[in-house]
PDB file of N, CA and C in Angstrom:
ATOM      1  N   MET G   1     130.189 -56.539  28.848  1.00 91.00           N
ATOM      2  CA  MET G   1     129.011 -55.758  29.154  1.00 91.00           C
ATOM      3  C   MET G   1     128.558 -56.013  30.592  1.00 91.00           C
ATOM      4  N   LEU G   2     128.549 -57.292  30.986  1.00 91.00           N
ATOM      5  CA  LEU G   2     128.136 -57.620  32.342  1.00 91.00           C
ATOM      6  C   LEU G   2     129.127 -57.070  33.369  1.00 91.00           C
ATOM      7  N   THR G   3     130.419 -57.086  33.019  1.00 92.00           N
ATOM      8  CA  THR G   3     131.417 -56.547  33.940  1.00 92.00           C
ATOM      9  C   THR G   3     131.214 -55.052  34.139  1.00 92.00           C
ATOM     10  N   THR G   4     130.873 -54.352  33.088  1.00 94.00           N
ATOM     11  CA  THR G   4     130.620 -52.920  33.206  1.00 94.00           C
ATOM     12  C   THR G   4     129.420 -52.650  34.105  1.00 94.00           C
ATOM     13  N   ILE G   5     128.384 -53.434  33.962  1.00 94.00           N
ATOM     14  CA  ILE G   5     127.199 -53.273  34.815  1.00 94.00           C
ATOM     15  C   ILE G   5     127.541 -53.565  36.268  1.00 94.00           C
ATOM     16  N   ILE G   6     128.381 -54.567  36.510  1.00 93.00           N
ATOM     17  CA  ILE G   6     128.782 -54.877  37.885  1.00 93.00           C
ATOM     18  C   ILE G   6     129.611 -53.746  38.461  1.00 93.00           C
ATOM     19  N   TYR G   7     130.531 -53.180  37.672  1.00 95.00           N
ATOM     20  CA  TYR G   7     131.340 -52.055  38.153  1.00 95.00           C
ATOM     21  C   TYR G   7     130.480 -50.830  38.463  1.00 95.00           C
ATOM     22  N   ILE G   8     129.542 -50.517  37.596  1.00 95.00           N
ATOM     23  CA  ILE G   8     128.673 -49.359  37.820  1.00 95.00           C
ATOM     24  C   ILE G   8     127.786 -49.574  39.036  1.00 95.00           C
ATOM     25  N   THR G   9     127.191 -50.760  39.159  1.00 93.00           N
ATOM     26  CA  THR G   9     126.347 -51.072  40.317  1.00 93.00           C
ATOM     27  C   THR G   9     127.150 -51.036  41.603  1.00 93.00           C
ATOM     28  N   GLY G  10     128.353 -51.576  41.595  1.00 93.00           N
ATOM     29  CA  GLY G  10     129.196 -51.566  42.783  1.00 93.00           C
ATOM     30  C   GLY G  10     129.616 -50.169  43.176  1.00 93.00           C
ATOM     31  N   ALA G  11     129.982 -49.349  42.204  1.00 94.00           N
ATOM     32  CA  ALA G  11     130.384 -47.977  42.511  1.00 94.00           C
ATOM     33  C   ALA G  11     129.214 -47.168  43.055  1.00 94.00           C
ATOM     34  N   LEU G  12     128.039 -47.345  42.477  1.00 93.00           N
ATOM     35  CA  LEU G  12     126.872 -46.617  42.976  1.00 93.00           C
ATOM     36  C   LEU G  12     126.452 -47.086  44.365  1.00 93.00           C
ATOM     37  N   SER G  13     126.577 -48.384  44.621  1.00 92.00           N
ATOM     38  CA  SER G  13     126.216 -48.876  45.954  1.00 92.00           C
ATOM     39  C   SER G  13     127.216 -48.396  46.994  1.00 92.00           C
ATOM     40  N   LEU G  14     128.497 -48.286  46.619  1.00 91.00           N
ATOM     41  CA  LEU G  14     129.477 -47.727  47.545  1.00 91.00           C
ATOM     42  C   LEU G  14     129.181 -46.261  47.847  1.00 91.00           C
ATOM     43  N   HIS G  15     128.714 -45.558  46.848  1.00 92.00           N
ATOM     44  CA  HIS G  15     128.433 -44.136  47.030  1.00 92.00           C
ATOM     45  C   HIS G  15     127.189 -43.888  47.889  1.00 92.00           C
ATOM     46  N   PHE G  16     126.155 -44.681  47.707  1.00 91.00           N
ATOM     47  CA  PHE G  16     124.881 -44.403  48.355  1.00 91.00           C
ATOM     48  C   PHE G  16     124.619 -45.200  49.635  1.00 91.00           C
ATOM     49  N   THR G  17     125.552 -46.040  50.071  1.00 89.00           N
ATOM     50  CA  THR G  17     125.355 -46.800  51.299  1.00 89.00           C
ATOM     51  C   THR G  17     125.367 -45.863  52.500  1.00 89.00           C
ATOM     52  N   ASP G  18     124.357 -46.021  53.361  1.00 87.00           N
ATOM     53  CA  ASP G  18     124.258 -45.223  54.578  1.00 87.00           C
ATOM     54  C   ASP G  18     123.856 -46.159  55.712  1.00 87.00           C
ATOM     55  N   ILE G  19     124.809 -46.487  56.558  1.00 84.00           N
ATOM     56  CA  ILE G  19     124.574 -47.451  57.635  1.00 84.00           C
ATOM     57  C   ILE G  19     123.604 -46.888  58.679  1.00 84.00           C
ATOM     58  N   GLN G  20     123.566 -45.587  58.869  1.00 87.00           N
ATOM     59  CA  GLN G  20     122.728 -44.976  59.897  1.00 87.00           C
ATOM     60  C   GLN G  20     121.334 -44.621  59.403  1.00 87.00           C
ATOM     61  N   SER G  21     121.010 -44.988  58.178  1.00 85.00           N
ATOM     62  CA  SER G  21     119.700 -44.674  57.620  1.00 85.00           C
ATOM     63  C   SER G  21     118.621 -45.575  58.226  1.00 85.00           C
ATOM     64  N   GLN G  22     117.388 -45.097  58.252  1.00 88.00           N
ATOM     65  CA  GLN G  22     116.256 -45.890  58.725  1.00 88.00           C
ATOM     66  C   GLN G  22     115.674 -46.763  57.618  1.00 88.00           C
ATOM     67  N   ASN G  23     116.044 -46.489  56.387  1.00 85.00           N
ATOM     68  CA  ASN G  23     115.547 -47.243  55.240  1.00 85.00           C
ATOM     69  C   ASN G  23     116.371 -48.521  55.076  1.00 85.00           C
ATOM     70  N   ALA G  24     115.700 -49.666  54.982  1.00 84.00           N
ATOM     71  CA  ALA G  24     116.394 -50.954  54.871  1.00 84.00           C
ATOM     72  C   ALA G  24     117.168 -51.081  53.564  1.00 84.00           C
ATOM     73  N   PHE G  25     116.756 -50.361  52.546  1.00 84.00           N
ATOM     74  CA  PHE G  25     117.475 -50.416  51.273  1.00 84.00           C
ATOM     75  C   PHE G  25     118.895 -49.890  51.435  1.00 84.00           C
ATOM     76  N   PHE G  26     119.066 -48.822  52.209  1.00 85.00           N
ATOM     77  CA  PHE G  26     120.371 -48.185  52.349  1.00 85.00           C
ATOM     78  C   PHE G  26     121.276 -48.861  53.373  1.00 85.00           C
ATOM     79  N   PHE G  27     120.728 -49.523  54.387  1.00 86.00           N
ATOM     80  CA  PHE G  27     121.597 -50.111  55.401  1.00 86.00           C
ATOM     81  C   PHE G  27     121.619 -51.635  55.390  1.00 86.00           C
ATOM     82  N   LEU G  28     120.824 -52.276  54.556  1.00 88.00           N
ATOM     83  CA  LEU G  28     120.891 -53.735  54.431  1.00 88.00           C
ATOM     84  C   LEU G  28     121.247 -54.185  53.013  1.00 88.00           C
ATOM     85  N   PHE G  29     120.507 -53.690  52.043  1.00 90.00           N
ATOM     86  CA  PHE G  29     120.679 -54.171  50.676  1.00 90.00           C
ATOM     87  C   PHE G  29     121.976 -53.655  50.034  1.00 90.00           C
ATOM     88  N   LEU G  30     122.270 -52.366  50.177  1.00 90.00           N
ATOM     89  CA  LEU G  30     123.466 -51.821  49.548  1.00 90.00           C
ATOM     90  C   LEU G  30     124.771 -52.354  50.153  1.00 90.00           C
ATOM     91  N   PRO G  31     124.865 -52.545  51.477  1.00 91.00           N
ATOM     92  CA  PRO G  31     126.096 -53.192  51.980  1.00 91.00           C
ATOM     93  C   PRO G  31     126.269 -54.633  51.479  1.00 91.00           C
ATOM     94  N   LEU G  32     125.175 -55.325  51.228  1.00 93.00           N
ATOM     95  CA  LEU G  32     125.271 -56.662  50.630  1.00 93.00           C
ATOM     96  C   LEU G  32     125.837 -56.572  49.217  1.00 93.00           C
ATOM     97  N   ILE G  33     125.394 -55.588  48.457  1.00 93.00           N
ATOM     98  CA  ILE G  33     125.936 -55.356  47.111  1.00 93.00           C
ATOM     99  C   ILE G  33     127.423 -54.998  47.212  1.00 93.00           C
ATOM    100  N   ASN G  34     127.801 -54.192  48.221  1.00 94.00           N
ATOM    101  CA  ASN G  34     129.205 -53.828  48.411  1.00 94.00           C
ATOM    102  C   ASN G  34     130.062 -55.057  48.670  1.00 94.00           C
ATOM    103  N   THR G  35     129.577 -55.954  49.500  1.00 95.00           N
ATOM    104  CA  THR G  35     130.319 -57.178  49.804  1.00 95.00           C
ATOM    105  C   THR G  35     130.506 -58.031  48.556  1.00 95.00           C
ATOM    106  N   LEU G  36     129.454 -58.191  47.789  1.00 95.00           N
ATOM    107  CA  LEU G  36     129.555 -58.957  46.543  1.00 95.00           C
ATOM    108  C   LEU G  36     130.486 -58.274  45.544  1.00 95.00           C
ATOM    109  N   PHE G  37     130.478 -56.952  45.529  1.00 96.00           N
ATOM    110  CA  PHE G  37     131.353 -56.192  44.633  1.00 96.00           C
ATOM    111  C   PHE G  37     132.823 -56.378  45.015  1.00 96.00           C
ATOM    112  N   PHE G  38     133.133 -56.363  46.303  1.00 96.00           N
ATOM    113  CA  PHE G  38     134.512 -56.574  46.743  1.00 96.00           C
ATOM    114  C   PHE G  38     134.970 -58.001  46.437  1.00 96.00           C
ATOM    115  N   ILE G  39     134.080 -58.971  46.577  1.00 96.00           N
ATOM    116  CA  ILE G  39     134.416 -60.353  46.217  1.00 96.00           C
ATOM    117  C   ILE G  39     134.679 -60.444  44.719  1.00 96.00           C
ATOM    118  N   PHE G  40     133.884 -59.747  43.914  1.00 96.00           N
ATOM    119  CA  PHE G  40     134.072 -59.742  42.469  1.00 96.00           C
ATOM    120  C   PHE G  40     135.411 -59.114  42.092  1.00 96.00           C
ATOM    121  N   ILE G  41     135.773 -58.012  42.730  1.00 95.00           N
ATOM    122  CA  ILE G  41     137.052 -57.360  42.436  1.00 95.00           C
ATOM    123  C   ILE G  41     138.210 -58.274  42.825  1.00 95.00           C
ATOM    124  N   LEU G  42     138.113 -58.929  43.973  1.00 93.00           N
ATOM    125  CA  LEU G  42     139.157 -59.867  44.390  1.00 93.00           C
ATOM    126  C   LEU G  42     139.280 -61.017  43.399  1.00 93.00           C
ATOM    127  N   TRP G  43     138.142 -61.537  42.940  1.00 93.00           N
ATOM    128  CA  TRP G  43     138.157 -62.614  41.954  1.00 93.00           C
ATOM    129  C   TRP G  43     138.804 -62.146  40.652  1.00 93.00           C
ATOM    130  N   GLN G  44     138.535 -60.915  40.240  1.00 91.00           N
ATOM    131  CA  GLN G  44     139.133 -60.377  39.022  1.00 91.00           C
ATOM    132  C   GLN G  44     140.647 -60.242  39.164  1.00 91.00           C
ATOM    133  N   LEU G  45     141.111 -59.794  40.331  1.00 86.00           N
ATOM    134  CA  LEU G  45     142.551 -59.673  40.553  1.00 86.00           C
ATOM    135  C   LEU G  45     143.234 -61.034  40.542  1.00 86.00           C
ATOM    136  N   ILE G  46     142.638 -62.013  41.186  1.00 84.00           N
ATOM    137  CA  ILE G  46     143.221 -63.349  41.198  1.00 84.00           C
ATOM    138  C   ILE G  46     143.253 -63.928  39.790  1.00 84.00           C
ATOM    139  N   PHE G  47     142.190 -63.728  39.027  1.00 86.00           N
ATOM    140  CA  PHE G  47     142.154 -64.220  37.651  1.00 86.00           C
ATOM    141  C   PHE G  47     143.213 -63.536  36.792  1.00 86.00           C
ATOM    142  N   TYR G  48     143.389 -62.224  36.966  1.00 81.00           N
ATOM    143  CA  TYR G  48     144.384 -61.479  36.192  1.00 81.00           C
ATOM    144  C   TYR G  48     145.793 -61.983  36.489  1.00 81.00           C
ATOM    145  N   PHE G  49     146.119 -62.145  37.765  1.00 75.00           N
ATOM    146  CA  PHE G  49     147.452 -62.619  38.114  1.00 75.00           C
ATOM    147  C   PHE G  49     147.641 -64.095  37.757  1.00 75.00           C
ATOM    148  N   ALA G  50     146.571 -64.863  37.758  1.00 76.00           N
ATOM    149  CA  ALA G  50     146.677 -66.259  37.358  1.00 76.00           C
ATOM    150  C   ALA G  50     146.995 -66.365  35.873  1.00 76.00           C
ATOM    151  N   LEU G  51     146.449 -65.492  35.058  1.00 77.00           N
ATOM    152  CA  LEU G  51     146.776 -65.505  33.633  1.00 77.00           C
ATOM    153  C   LEU G  51     148.249 -65.197  33.421  1.00 77.00           C
ATOM    154  N   ASN G  52     148.788 -64.294  34.215  1.00 68.00           N
ATOM    155  CA  ASN G  52     150.202 -63.950  34.101  1.00 68.00           C
ATOM    156  C   ASN G  52     151.082 -65.114  34.554  1.00 68.00           C
ATOM    157  N   SER G  53     150.636 -65.869  35.519  1.00 63.00           N
ATOM    158  CA  SER G  53     151.457 -66.965  36.026  1.00 63.00           C
ATOM    159  C   SER G  53     151.519 -68.134  35.035  1.00 63.00           C
ATOM    160  N   PHE G  54     150.562 -68.250  34.133  1.00 62.00           N
ATOM    161  CA  PHE G  54     150.603 -69.325  33.145  1.00 62.00           C
ATOM    162  C   PHE G  54     151.664 -69.072  32.076  1.00 62.00           C
ATOM    163  N   SER G  55     152.118 -67.841  31.942  1.00 63.00           N
ATOM    164  CA  SER G  55     153.142 -67.561  30.945  1.00 63.00           C
ATOM    165  C   SER G  55     154.521 -68.049  31.389  1.00 63.00           C
ATOM    166  N   ASN G  56     154.718 -68.239  32.700  1.00 58.00           N
ATOM    167  CA  ASN G  56     155.988 -68.765  33.216  1.00 58.00           C
ATOM    168  C   ASN G  56     155.866 -70.273  33.410  1.00 58.00           C
ATOM    169  N   ASP G  57     156.939 -70.985  33.081  1.00 59.00           N
ATOM    170  CA  ASP G  57     156.899 -72.438  33.188  1.00 59.00           C
ATOM    171  C   ASP G  57     157.091 -72.933  34.611  1.00 59.00           C
ATOM    172  N   ASP G  58     157.839 -72.209  35.426  1.00 62.00           N
ATOM    173  CA  ASP G  58     158.178 -72.690  36.756  1.00 62.00           C
ATOM    174  C   ASP G  58     157.404 -71.977  37.871  1.00 62.00           C
ATOM    175  N   SER G  59     156.235 -71.457  37.587  1.00 62.00           N
ATOM    176  CA  SER G  59     155.462 -70.734  38.602  1.00 62.00           C
ATOM    177  C   SER G  59     154.449 -71.668  39.250  1.00 62.00           C
ATOM    178  N   ASP G  60     154.123 -71.364  40.487  1.00 65.00           N
ATOM    179  CA  ASP G  60     153.123 -72.130  41.208  1.00 65.00           C
ATOM    180  C   ASP G  60     152.230 -71.171  41.987  1.00 65.00           C
ATOM    181  N   ILE G  61     151.402 -71.699  42.872  1.00 68.00           N
ATOM    182  CA  ILE G  61     150.432 -70.882  43.593  1.00 68.00           C
ATOM    183  C   ILE G  61     151.118 -69.878  44.512  1.00 68.00           C
ATOM    184  N   PHE G  62     152.311 -70.208  45.024  1.00 75.00           N
ATOM    185  CA  PHE G  62     153.028 -69.280  45.898  1.00 75.00           C
ATOM    186  C   PHE G  62     153.535 -68.075  45.129  1.00 75.00           C
ATOM    187  N   ASP G  63     153.918 -68.280  43.872  1.00 71.00           N
ATOM    188  CA  ASP G  63     154.313 -67.153  43.030  1.00 71.00           C
ATOM    189  C   ASP G  63     153.127 -66.242  42.745  1.00 71.00           C
ATOM    190  N   LEU G  64     151.947 -66.826  42.625  1.00 68.00           N
ATOM    191  CA  LEU G  64     150.740 -66.034  42.423  1.00 68.00           C
ATOM    192  C   LEU G  64     150.486 -65.125  43.622  1.00 68.00           C
ATOM    193  N   PHE G  65     150.579 -65.686  44.840  1.00 74.00           N
ATOM    194  CA  PHE G  65     150.394 -64.871  46.045  1.00 74.00           C
ATOM    195  C   PHE G  65     151.491 -63.821  46.191  1.00 74.00           C
ATOM    196  N   TYR G  66     152.708 -64.162  45.752  1.00 76.00           N
ATOM    197  CA  TYR G  66     153.805 -63.210  45.802  1.00 76.00           C
ATOM    198  C   TYR G  66     153.547 -62.035  44.865  1.00 76.00           C
ATOM    199  N   GLN G  67     152.983 -62.289  43.682  1.00 72.00           N
ATOM    200  CA  GLN G  67     152.682 -61.235  42.732  1.00 72.00           C
ATOM    201  C   GLN G  67     151.558 -60.331  43.224  1.00 72.00           C
ATOM    202  N   ILE G  68     150.601 -60.895  43.952  1.00 71.00           N
ATOM    203  CA  ILE G  68     149.509 -60.097  44.486  1.00 71.00           C
ATOM    204  C   ILE G  68     150.033 -59.204  45.574  1.00 71.00           C
TER     205      ILE G  68
END
């Protein structure tokens, strides 16, 4: 449930971000949400590939980076 809320919030902040706006909500707060959303997506990808690497006995961190 929390992941869905993060995805929806991130997608909406990506859609409504306006760097040239005079409103601080659109050019300060939403890009901060975008940055946190990209960090969350990167963390999800690393976690997904890390789960796959545990199924192999001879894998290490370099194999994880290779899979990404």
